[in-house]
CSV table of C-alpha atoms and ligand atoms in Angstrom, one decimal:
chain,number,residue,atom,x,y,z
A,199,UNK,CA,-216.2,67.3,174.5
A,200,UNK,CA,-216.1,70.0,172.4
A,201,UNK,CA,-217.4,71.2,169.0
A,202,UNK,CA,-215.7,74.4,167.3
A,203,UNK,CA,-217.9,76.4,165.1
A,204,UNK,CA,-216.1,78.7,162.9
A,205,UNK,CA,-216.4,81.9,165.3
A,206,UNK,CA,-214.9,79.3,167.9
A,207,UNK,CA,-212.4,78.4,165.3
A,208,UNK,CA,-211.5,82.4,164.8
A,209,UNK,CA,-210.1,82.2,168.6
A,210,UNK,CA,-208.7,79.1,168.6
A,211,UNK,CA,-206.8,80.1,165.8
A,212,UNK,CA,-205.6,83.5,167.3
A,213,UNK,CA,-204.5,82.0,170.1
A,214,UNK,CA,-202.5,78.9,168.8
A,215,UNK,CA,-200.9,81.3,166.3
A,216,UNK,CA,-199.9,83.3,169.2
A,217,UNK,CA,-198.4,80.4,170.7
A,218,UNK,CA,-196.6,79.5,167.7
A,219,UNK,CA,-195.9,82.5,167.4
A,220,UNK,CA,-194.0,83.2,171.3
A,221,UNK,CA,-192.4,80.1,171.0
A,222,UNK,CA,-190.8,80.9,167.6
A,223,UNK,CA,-189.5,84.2,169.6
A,224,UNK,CA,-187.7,82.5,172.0
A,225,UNK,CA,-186.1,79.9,170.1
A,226,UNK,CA,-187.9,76.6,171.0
A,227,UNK,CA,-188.8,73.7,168.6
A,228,UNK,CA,-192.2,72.2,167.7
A,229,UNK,CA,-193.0,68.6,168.5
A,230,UNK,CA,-195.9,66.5,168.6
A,231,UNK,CA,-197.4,63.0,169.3
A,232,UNK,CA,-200.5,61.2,169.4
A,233,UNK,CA,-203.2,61.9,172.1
A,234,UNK,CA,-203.5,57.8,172.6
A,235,UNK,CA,-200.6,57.1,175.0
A,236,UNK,CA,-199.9,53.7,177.4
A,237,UNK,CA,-201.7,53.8,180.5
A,238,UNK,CA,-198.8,53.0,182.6
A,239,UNK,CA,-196.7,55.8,181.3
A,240,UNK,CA,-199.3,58.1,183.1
A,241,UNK,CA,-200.6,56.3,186.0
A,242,UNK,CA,-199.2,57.6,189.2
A,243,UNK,CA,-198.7,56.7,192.4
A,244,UNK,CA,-199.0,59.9,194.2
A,245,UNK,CA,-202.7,60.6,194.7
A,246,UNK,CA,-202.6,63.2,192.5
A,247,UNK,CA,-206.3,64.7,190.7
A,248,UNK,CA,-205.0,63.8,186.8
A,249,UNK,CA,-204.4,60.2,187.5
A,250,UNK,CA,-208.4,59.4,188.5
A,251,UNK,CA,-209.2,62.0,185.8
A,252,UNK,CA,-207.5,60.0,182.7
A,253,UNK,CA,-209.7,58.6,179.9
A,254,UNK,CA,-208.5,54.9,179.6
A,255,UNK,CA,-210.1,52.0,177.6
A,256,UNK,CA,-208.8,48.4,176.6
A,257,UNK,CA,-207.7,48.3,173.0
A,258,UNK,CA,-208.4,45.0,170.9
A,259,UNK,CA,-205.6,43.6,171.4
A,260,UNK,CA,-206.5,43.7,175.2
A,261,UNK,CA,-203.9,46.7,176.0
A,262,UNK,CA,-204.6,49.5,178.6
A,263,UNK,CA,-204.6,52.6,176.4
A,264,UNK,CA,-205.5,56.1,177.4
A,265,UNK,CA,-206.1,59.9,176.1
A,266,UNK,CA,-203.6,61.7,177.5
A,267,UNK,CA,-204.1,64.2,180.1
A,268,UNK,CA,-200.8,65.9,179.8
A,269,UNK,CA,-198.3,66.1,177.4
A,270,UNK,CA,-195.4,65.6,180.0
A,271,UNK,CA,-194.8,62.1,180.4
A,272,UNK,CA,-195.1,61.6,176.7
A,273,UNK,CA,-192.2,63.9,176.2
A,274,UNK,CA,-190.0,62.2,178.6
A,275,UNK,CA,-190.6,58.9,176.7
A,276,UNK,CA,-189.3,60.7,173.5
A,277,UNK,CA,-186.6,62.3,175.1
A,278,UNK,CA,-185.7,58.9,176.9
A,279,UNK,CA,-186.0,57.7,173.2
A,280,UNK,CA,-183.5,59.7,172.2
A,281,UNK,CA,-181.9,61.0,174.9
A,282,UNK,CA,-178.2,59.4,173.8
A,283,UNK,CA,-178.0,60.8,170.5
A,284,UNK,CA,-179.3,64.7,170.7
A,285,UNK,CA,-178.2,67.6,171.9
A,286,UNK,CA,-178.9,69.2,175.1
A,287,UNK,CA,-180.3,72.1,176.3
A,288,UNK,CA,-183.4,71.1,174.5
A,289,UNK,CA,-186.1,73.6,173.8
A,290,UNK,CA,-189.3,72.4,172.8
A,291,UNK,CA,-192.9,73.0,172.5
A,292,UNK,CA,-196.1,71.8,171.5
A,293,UNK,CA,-199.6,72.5,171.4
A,294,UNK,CA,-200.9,68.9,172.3
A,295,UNK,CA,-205.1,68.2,173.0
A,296,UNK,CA,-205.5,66.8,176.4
A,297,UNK,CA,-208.0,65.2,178.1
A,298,UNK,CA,-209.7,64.5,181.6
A,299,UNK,CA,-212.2,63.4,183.2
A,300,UNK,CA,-212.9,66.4,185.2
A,301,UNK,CA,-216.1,68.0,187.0
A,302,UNK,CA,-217.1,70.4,184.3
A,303,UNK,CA,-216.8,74.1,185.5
A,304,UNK,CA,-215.6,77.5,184.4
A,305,UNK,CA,-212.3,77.2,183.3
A,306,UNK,CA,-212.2,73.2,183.3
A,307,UNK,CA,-213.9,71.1,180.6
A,308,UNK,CA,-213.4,67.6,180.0
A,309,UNK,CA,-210.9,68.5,176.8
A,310,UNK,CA,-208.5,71.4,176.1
A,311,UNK,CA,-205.4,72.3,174.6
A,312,UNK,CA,-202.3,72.7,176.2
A,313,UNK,CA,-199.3,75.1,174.6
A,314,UNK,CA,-196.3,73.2,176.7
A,315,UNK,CA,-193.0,74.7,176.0
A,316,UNK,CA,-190.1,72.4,178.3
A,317,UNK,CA,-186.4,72.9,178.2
A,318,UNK,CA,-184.6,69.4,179.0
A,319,UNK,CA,-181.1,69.5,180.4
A,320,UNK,CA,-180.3,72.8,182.1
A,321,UNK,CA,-179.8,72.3,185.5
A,322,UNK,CA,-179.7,76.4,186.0
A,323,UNK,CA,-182.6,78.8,187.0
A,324,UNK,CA,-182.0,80.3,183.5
A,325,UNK,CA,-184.3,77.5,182.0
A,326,UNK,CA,-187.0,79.0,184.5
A,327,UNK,CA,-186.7,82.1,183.5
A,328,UNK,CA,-186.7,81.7,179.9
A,329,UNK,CA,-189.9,79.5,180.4
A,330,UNK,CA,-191.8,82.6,182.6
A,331,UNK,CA,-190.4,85.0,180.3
A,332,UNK,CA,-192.1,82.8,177.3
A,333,UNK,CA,-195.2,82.7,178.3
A,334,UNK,CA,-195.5,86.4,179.5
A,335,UNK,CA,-194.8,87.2,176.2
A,336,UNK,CA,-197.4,85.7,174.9
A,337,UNK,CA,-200.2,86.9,177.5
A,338,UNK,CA,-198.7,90.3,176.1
A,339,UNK,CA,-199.4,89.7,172.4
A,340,UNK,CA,-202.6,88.7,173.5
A,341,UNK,CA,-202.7,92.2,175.1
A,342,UNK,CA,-202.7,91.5,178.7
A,343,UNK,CA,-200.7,93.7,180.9
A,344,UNK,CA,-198.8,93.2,184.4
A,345,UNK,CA,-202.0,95.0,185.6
A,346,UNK,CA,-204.2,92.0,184.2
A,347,UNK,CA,-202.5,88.8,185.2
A,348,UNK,CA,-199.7,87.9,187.8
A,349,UNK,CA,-197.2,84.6,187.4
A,350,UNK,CA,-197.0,83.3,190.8
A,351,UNK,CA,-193.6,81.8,191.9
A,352,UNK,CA,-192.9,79.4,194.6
A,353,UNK,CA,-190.2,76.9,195.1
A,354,UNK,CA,-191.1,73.2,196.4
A,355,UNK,CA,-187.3,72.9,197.8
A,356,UNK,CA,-187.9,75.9,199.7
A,357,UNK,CA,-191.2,74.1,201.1
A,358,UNK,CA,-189.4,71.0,201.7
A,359,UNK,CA,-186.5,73.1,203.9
A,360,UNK,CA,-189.2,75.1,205.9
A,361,UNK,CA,-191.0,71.8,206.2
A,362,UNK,CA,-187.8,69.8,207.5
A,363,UNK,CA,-186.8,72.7,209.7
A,364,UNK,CA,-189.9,72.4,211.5
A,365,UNK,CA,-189.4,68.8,211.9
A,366,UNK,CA,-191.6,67.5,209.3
A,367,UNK,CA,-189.6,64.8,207.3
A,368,UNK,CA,-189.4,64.6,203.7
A,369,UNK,CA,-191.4,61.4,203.6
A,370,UNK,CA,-194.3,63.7,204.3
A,371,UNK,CA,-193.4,66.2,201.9
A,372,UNK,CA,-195.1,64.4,198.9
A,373,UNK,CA,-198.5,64.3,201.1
A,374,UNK,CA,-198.3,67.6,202.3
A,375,UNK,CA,-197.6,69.9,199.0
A,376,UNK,CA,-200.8,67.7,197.6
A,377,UNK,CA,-202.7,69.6,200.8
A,378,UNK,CA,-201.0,73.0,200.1
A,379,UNK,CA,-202.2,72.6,196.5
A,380,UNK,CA,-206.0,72.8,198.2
A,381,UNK,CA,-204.8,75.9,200.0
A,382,UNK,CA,-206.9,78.9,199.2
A,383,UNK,CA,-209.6,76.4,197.2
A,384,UNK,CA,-211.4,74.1,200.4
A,385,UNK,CA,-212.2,75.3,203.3
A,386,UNK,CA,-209.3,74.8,205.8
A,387,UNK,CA,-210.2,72.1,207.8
A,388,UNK,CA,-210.6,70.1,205.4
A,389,UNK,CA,-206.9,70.6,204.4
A,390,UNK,CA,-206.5,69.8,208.3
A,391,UNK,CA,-207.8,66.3,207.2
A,392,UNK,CA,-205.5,65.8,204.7
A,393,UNK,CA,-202.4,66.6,206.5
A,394,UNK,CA,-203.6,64.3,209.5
A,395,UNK,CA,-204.4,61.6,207.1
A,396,UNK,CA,-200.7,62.4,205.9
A,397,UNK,CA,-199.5,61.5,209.6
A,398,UNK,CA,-198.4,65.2,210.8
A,399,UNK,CA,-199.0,65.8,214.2
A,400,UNK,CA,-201.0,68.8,215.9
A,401,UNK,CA,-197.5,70.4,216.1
A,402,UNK,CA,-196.8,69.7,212.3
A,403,UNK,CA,-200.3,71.0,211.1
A,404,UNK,CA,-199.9,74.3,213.1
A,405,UNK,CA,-196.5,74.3,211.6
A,406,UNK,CA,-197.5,74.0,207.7
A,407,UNK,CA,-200.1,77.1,208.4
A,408,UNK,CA,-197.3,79.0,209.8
A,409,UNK,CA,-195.4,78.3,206.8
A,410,UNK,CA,-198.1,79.1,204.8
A,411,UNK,CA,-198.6,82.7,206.4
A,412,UNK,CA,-195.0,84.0,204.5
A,413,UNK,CA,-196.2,86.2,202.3
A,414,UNK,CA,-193.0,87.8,200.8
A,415,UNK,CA,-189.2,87.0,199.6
A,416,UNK,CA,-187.9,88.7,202.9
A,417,UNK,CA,-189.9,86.9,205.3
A,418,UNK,CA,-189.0,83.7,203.3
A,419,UNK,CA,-184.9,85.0,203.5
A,420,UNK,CA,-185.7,85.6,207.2
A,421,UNK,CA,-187.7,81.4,207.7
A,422,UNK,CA,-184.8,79.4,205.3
A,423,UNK,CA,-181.7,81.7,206.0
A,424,UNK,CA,-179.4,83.3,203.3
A,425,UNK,CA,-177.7,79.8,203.0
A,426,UNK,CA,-180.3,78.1,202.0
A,427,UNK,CA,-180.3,76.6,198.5
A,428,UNK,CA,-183.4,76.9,197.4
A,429,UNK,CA,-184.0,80.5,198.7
A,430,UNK,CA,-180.4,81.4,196.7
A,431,UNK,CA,-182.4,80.2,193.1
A,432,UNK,CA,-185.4,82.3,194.0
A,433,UNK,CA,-183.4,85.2,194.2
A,434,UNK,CA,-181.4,84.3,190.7
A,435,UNK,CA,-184.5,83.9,189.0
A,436,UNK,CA,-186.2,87.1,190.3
A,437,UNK,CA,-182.5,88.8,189.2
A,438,UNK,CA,-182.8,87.3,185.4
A,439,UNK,CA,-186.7,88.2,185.3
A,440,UNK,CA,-186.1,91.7,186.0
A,441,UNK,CA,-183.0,91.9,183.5
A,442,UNK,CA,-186.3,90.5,181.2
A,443,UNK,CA,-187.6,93.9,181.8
A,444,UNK,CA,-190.5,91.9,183.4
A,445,UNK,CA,-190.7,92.0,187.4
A,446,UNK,CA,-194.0,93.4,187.8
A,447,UNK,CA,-195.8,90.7,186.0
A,448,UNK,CA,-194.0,88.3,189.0
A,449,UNK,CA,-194.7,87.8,192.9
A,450,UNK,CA,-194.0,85.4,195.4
A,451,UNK,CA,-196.5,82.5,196.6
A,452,UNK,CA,-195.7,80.6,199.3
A,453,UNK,CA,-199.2,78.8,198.6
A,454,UNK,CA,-198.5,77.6,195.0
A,455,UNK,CA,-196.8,74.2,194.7
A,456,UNK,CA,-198.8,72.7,192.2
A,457,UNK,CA,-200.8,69.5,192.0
A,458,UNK,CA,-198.4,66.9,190.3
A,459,UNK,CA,-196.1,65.3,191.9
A,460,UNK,CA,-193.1,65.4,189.6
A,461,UNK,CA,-191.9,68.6,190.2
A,462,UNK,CA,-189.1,69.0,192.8
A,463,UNK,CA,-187.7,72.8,192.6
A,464,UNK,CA,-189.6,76.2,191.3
A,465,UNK,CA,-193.3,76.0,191.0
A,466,UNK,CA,-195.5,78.8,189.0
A,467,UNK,CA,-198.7,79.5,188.5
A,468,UNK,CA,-200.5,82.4,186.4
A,469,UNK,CA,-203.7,84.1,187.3
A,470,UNK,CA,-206.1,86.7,186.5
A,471,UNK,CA,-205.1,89.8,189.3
A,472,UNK,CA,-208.2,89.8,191.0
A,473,UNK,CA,-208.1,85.4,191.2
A,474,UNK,CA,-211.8,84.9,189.6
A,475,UNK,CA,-210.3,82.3,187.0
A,476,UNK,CA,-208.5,79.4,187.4
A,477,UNK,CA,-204.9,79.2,186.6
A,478,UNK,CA,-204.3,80.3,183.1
A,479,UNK,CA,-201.0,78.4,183.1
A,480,UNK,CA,-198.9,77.0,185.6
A,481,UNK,CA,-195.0,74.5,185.3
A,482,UNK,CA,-192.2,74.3,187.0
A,483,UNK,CA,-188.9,72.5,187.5
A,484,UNK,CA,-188.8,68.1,187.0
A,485,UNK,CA,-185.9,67.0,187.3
A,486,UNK,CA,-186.4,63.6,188.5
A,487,UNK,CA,-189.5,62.4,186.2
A,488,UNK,CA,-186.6,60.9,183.4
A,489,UNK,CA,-184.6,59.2,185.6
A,490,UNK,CA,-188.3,57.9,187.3
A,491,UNK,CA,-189.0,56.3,184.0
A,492,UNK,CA,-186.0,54.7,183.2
A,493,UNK,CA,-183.9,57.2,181.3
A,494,UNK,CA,-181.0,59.6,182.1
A,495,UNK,CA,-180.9,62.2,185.0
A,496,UNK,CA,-182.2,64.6,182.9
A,497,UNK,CA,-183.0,68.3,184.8
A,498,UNK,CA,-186.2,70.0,183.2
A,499,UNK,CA,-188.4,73.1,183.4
A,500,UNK,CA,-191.8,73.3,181.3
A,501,UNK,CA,-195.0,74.8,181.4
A,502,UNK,CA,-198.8,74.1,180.6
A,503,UNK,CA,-200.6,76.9,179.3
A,504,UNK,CA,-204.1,76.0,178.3
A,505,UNK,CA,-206.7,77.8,175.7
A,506,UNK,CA,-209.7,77.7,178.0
A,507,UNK,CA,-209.4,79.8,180.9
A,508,UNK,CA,-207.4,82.4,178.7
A,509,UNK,CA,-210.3,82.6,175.8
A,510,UNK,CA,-212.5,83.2,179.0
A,511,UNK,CA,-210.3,86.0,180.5
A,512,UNK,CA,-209.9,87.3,177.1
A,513,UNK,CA,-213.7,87.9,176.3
A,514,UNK,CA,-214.4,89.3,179.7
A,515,UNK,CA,-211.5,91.9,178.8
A,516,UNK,CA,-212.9,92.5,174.9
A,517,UNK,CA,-210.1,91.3,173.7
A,518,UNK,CA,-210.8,88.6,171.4
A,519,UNK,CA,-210.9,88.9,167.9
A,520,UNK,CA,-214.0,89.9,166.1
A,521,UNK,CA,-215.3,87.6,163.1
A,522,UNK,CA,-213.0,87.4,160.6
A,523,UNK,CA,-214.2,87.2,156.6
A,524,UNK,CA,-213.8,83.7,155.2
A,525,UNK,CA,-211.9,85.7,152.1
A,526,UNK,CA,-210.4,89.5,150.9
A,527,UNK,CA,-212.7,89.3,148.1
A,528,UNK,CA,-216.3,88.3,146.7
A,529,UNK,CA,-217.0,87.8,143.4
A,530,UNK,CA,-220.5,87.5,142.3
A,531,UNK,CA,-222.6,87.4,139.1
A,532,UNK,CA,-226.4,88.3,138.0
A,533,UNK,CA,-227.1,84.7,135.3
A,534,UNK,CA,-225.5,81.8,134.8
A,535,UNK,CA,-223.7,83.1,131.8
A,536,UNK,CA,-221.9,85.6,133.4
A,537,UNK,CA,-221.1,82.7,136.1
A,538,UNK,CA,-217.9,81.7,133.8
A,539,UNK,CA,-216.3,84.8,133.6
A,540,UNK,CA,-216.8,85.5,137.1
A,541,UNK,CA,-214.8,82.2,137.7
A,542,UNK,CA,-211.9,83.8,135.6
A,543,UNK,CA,-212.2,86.5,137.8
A,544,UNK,CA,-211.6,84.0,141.0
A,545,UNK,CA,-208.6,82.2,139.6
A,546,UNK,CA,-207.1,85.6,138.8
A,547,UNK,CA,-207.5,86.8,142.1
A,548,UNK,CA,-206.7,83.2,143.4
A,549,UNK,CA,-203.2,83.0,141.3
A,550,UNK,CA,-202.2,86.4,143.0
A,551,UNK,CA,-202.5,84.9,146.3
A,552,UNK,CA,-205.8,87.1,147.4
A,553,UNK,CA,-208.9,85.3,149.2
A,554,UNK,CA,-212.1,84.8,146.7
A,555,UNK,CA,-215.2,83.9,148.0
A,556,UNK,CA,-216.7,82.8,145.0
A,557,UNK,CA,-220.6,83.0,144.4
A,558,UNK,CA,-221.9,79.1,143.5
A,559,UNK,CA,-225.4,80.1,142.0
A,560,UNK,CA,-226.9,83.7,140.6
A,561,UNK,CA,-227.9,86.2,142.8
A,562,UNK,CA,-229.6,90.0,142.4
A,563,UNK,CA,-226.9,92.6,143.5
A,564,UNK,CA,-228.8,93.9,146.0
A,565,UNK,CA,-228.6,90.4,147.8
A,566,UNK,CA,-224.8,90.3,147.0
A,567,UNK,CA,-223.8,93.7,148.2
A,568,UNK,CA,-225.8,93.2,151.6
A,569,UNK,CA,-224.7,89.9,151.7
A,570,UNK,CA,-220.9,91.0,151.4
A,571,UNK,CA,-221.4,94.0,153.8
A,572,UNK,CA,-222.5,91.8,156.1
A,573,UNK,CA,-219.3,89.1,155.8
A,574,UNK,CA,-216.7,92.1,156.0
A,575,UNK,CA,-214.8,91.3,152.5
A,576,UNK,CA,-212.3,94.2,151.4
A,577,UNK,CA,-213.7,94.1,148.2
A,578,UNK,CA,-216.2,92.9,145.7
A,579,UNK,CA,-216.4,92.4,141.8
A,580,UNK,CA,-220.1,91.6,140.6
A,581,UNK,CA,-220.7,90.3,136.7
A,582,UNK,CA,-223.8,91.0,134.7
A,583,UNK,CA,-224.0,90.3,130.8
A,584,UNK,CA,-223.0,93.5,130.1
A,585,UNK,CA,-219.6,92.8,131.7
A,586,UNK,CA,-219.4,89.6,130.0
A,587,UNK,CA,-219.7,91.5,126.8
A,588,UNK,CA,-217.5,94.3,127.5
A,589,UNK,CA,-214.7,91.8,129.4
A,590,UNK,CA,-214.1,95.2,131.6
A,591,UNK,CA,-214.7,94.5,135.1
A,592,UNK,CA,-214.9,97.1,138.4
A,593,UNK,CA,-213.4,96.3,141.7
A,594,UNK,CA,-215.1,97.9,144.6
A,595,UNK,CA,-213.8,98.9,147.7
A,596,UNK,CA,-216.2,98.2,150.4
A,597,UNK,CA,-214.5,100.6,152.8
A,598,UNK,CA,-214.0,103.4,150.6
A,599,UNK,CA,-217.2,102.8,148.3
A,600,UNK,CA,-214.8,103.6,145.0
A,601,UNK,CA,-214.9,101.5,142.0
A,602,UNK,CA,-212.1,100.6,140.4
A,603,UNK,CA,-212.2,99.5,136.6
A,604,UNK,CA,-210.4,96.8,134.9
A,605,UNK,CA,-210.1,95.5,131.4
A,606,UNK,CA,-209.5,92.1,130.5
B,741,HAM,P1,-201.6,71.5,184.8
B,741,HAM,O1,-201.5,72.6,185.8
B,741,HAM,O2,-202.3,70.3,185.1
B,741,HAM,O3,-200.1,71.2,184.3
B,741,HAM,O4,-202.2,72.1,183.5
B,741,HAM,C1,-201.7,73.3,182.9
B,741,HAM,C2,-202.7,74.2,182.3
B,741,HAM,O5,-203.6,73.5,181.5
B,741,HAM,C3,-203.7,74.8,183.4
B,741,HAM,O6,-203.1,75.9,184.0
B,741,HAM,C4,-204.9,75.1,182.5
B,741,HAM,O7,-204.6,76.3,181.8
B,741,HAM,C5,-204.9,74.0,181.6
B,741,HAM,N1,-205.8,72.9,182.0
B,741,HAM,C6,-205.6,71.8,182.7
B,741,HAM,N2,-206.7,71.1,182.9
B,741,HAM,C7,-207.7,71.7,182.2
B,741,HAM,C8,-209.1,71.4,182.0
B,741,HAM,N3,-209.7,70.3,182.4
B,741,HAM,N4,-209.8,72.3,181.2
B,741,HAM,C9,-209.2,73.4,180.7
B,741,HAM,N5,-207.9,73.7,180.9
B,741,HAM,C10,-207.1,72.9,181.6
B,741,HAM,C11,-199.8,70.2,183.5
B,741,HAM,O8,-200.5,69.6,182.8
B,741,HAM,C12,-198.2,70.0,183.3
B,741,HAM,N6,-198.0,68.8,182.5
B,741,HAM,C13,-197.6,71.3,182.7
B,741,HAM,C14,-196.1,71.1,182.5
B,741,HAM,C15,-195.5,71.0,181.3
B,741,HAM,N7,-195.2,71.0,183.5
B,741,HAM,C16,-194.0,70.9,183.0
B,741,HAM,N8,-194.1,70.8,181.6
């Protein structure tokens, strides 16, 4: 697990306040929960990665607990909660700590947090949309351009058509998007394993890699047809994304269709442009996962964006924020009876809704200006007797080196 120190606190923060911050901007509401959640609400069936990868421990009063890996089953249980009684569209986000058991490796660690923004109740590709254009505007205020990072797009329905077309039912669908998710990260016949362990024949393997090999919206238009569903809400969303203003930070990915099983329509998935990170964020559409647990049909879009692989990408592009002074202003003094006066000075600062770092013992001013330098305070105020005696104080500017003085 891991331990923040307060440089590692300095990104964390600038990165959850730009999360905050993007979700504010496009109107969605902050929720939370606790990271201790019923095993069975996020046990799956599936064969999915997260569901050997949870946390889980007996509780005292012999229940199966666990940390949650995900925030997305918890929301559904309090949307199910609720789900007679508010309103929808519902917009919401949170920045909830996850954990799992994963092999530890760049980008991956056994805990992270997760900025999840999810709209429950819009059946329309609008919802997508809004979600994609979200988080690309928060990779912008981290200062990441179209040239940095690409949102891949997919659709799972369209797999599933391309998938029955080629006579592969859609009891094998579940199976084979769990291989496609491998696509690109083992070596190819080991995906051949997985589809023959998912019963596809020699004709139905050949077929998935031929599927795989459409590399663009037209040659997707020209394997579905223009009829086709599926193909009809890629081309919506890539009409609203570019209304956004945002097309070049989008492309289409026939290999993307994500590693949980809930989602049943567009998939996404953000990398770096050159692919040497893992995926900085990646969601899609749900709309089945309510009804799977017992609540409404409720249609949902949402989105995992996690602090890890973005801090990394961040650093390796100098764009994380350099260490920040604990306060605006130092105040220091030479004796101990100078020491009350300089804590007058603090609560005056304090009352006007400036930083202090106040002094707690004596020090000589050559200690206090190098020490100050050092910490990057705006300014400093140092007491000797003589101030004491005088009750005029002066403000320095560290920048500018001018004093400023102040009677009392
Ligand atoms: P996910 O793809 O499993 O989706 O995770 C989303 C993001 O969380 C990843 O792209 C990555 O940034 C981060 N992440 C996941 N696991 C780790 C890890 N071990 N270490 C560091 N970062 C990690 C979900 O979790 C879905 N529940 C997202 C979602 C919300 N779908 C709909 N609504």
């Amino acid at each position: 697990m891991r331990d923040f120190y307060p440089e590692d606190m300095a990104i964390r923060n600038h990165i959850f306040q730009v999360w905050h911050n993007s979700a504010r901007l496009h109107g969605f509401l902050n929720y939370d929960s606790c990271v201790v959640e019923n095993l069975s609400l996020l046990k799956r069936k599936a064969g999915e990665e997260i569901t050997e990868q949870i946390y889980s421990f007996i509780d005292k009063s012999n229940r199966e607990l666990a940390l949650r890996p995900e925030m997305t089953p918890t929301l559904a249980r309090m949307l199910i909660a609720r789900q007679n009684s508010m309103q929808f569209p519902a917009k919401w986000y949170t920045i909830a700590q996850c954990f799992r058991y994963e092999r530890m490796s760049k980008g991956r660690k056994r805990e992270h947090f997760q900025w999840n923004l999810d709209i429950a109740g819009e059946p329309s590709t609008s919802a997508e949309a809004e979600i994609i254009a979200a988080a690309i505007t928060a990779m912008r205020a981290l200062g990441l351009t179209a040239g940095d990072i690409k949102v891949r797009i997919n659709s799972r329905a369209l797999m599933a058509e391309l998938l029955i077309k080629h006579g592969i039912q859609q009891e094998h669908t579940a199976s084979v998007f769990m291989a496609i998710d491998k696509y690109g990260k083992i070596p190819e016949p080991e995906i051949v394993k997985m589809l023959t362990a998912a019963c596809l024949s020699e004709e139905g393997i050949k077929a998935v890699f031929e599927i795989m090999k459409i590399n663009s919206i037209d040659a997707a238009k020209s394997a579905a047809g223009d009829e086709s569903p599926a193909m009809r809400a890629i081309i919506e969303i890539w009409g609203a994304i570019s209304t956004y203003g945002l097309t070049d930070f989008i492309e289409f990915d026939m290999s993307v269709v994500r590693g949980l099983g809930y989602y049943t329509g567009i998939v996404f998935e953000c990398y770096d442009i050159k692919k040497e990170h893992r995926a900085i964020f990646g969601g899609g559409r749900y709309d089945n996962l309510i009804s799977d647990l017992g609540g409404n049909k409720i249609p949902c879009v949402g989105m995992g964006f996690g602090d890890v692989v973005i801090a990394e990408l961040l650093a390796e592009k100098g764009l994380l924020p350099t260490g920040s002074a604990p306060a605006l202003v130092a105040v220091g003094c030479m004796d101990k009876p100078s020491m009350s006066l300089a804590i007058e000075i603090a609560v005056m600062f304090r009352n006007n809704g400036e930083s202090v770092d106040l002094a707690l013992a004596p020090e000589k001013p050559k200690n206090f200006f190098s020490r100050c330098s050092s910490a990057g305070f705006d300014r400093a105020v140092y007491i000797g007797p003589d101030d004491v005696k005088s009750r005029k104080i002066r403000i320095k500017d560290l920048k500018t080196r001018q004093e400023t003085e102040l009677s009392l």
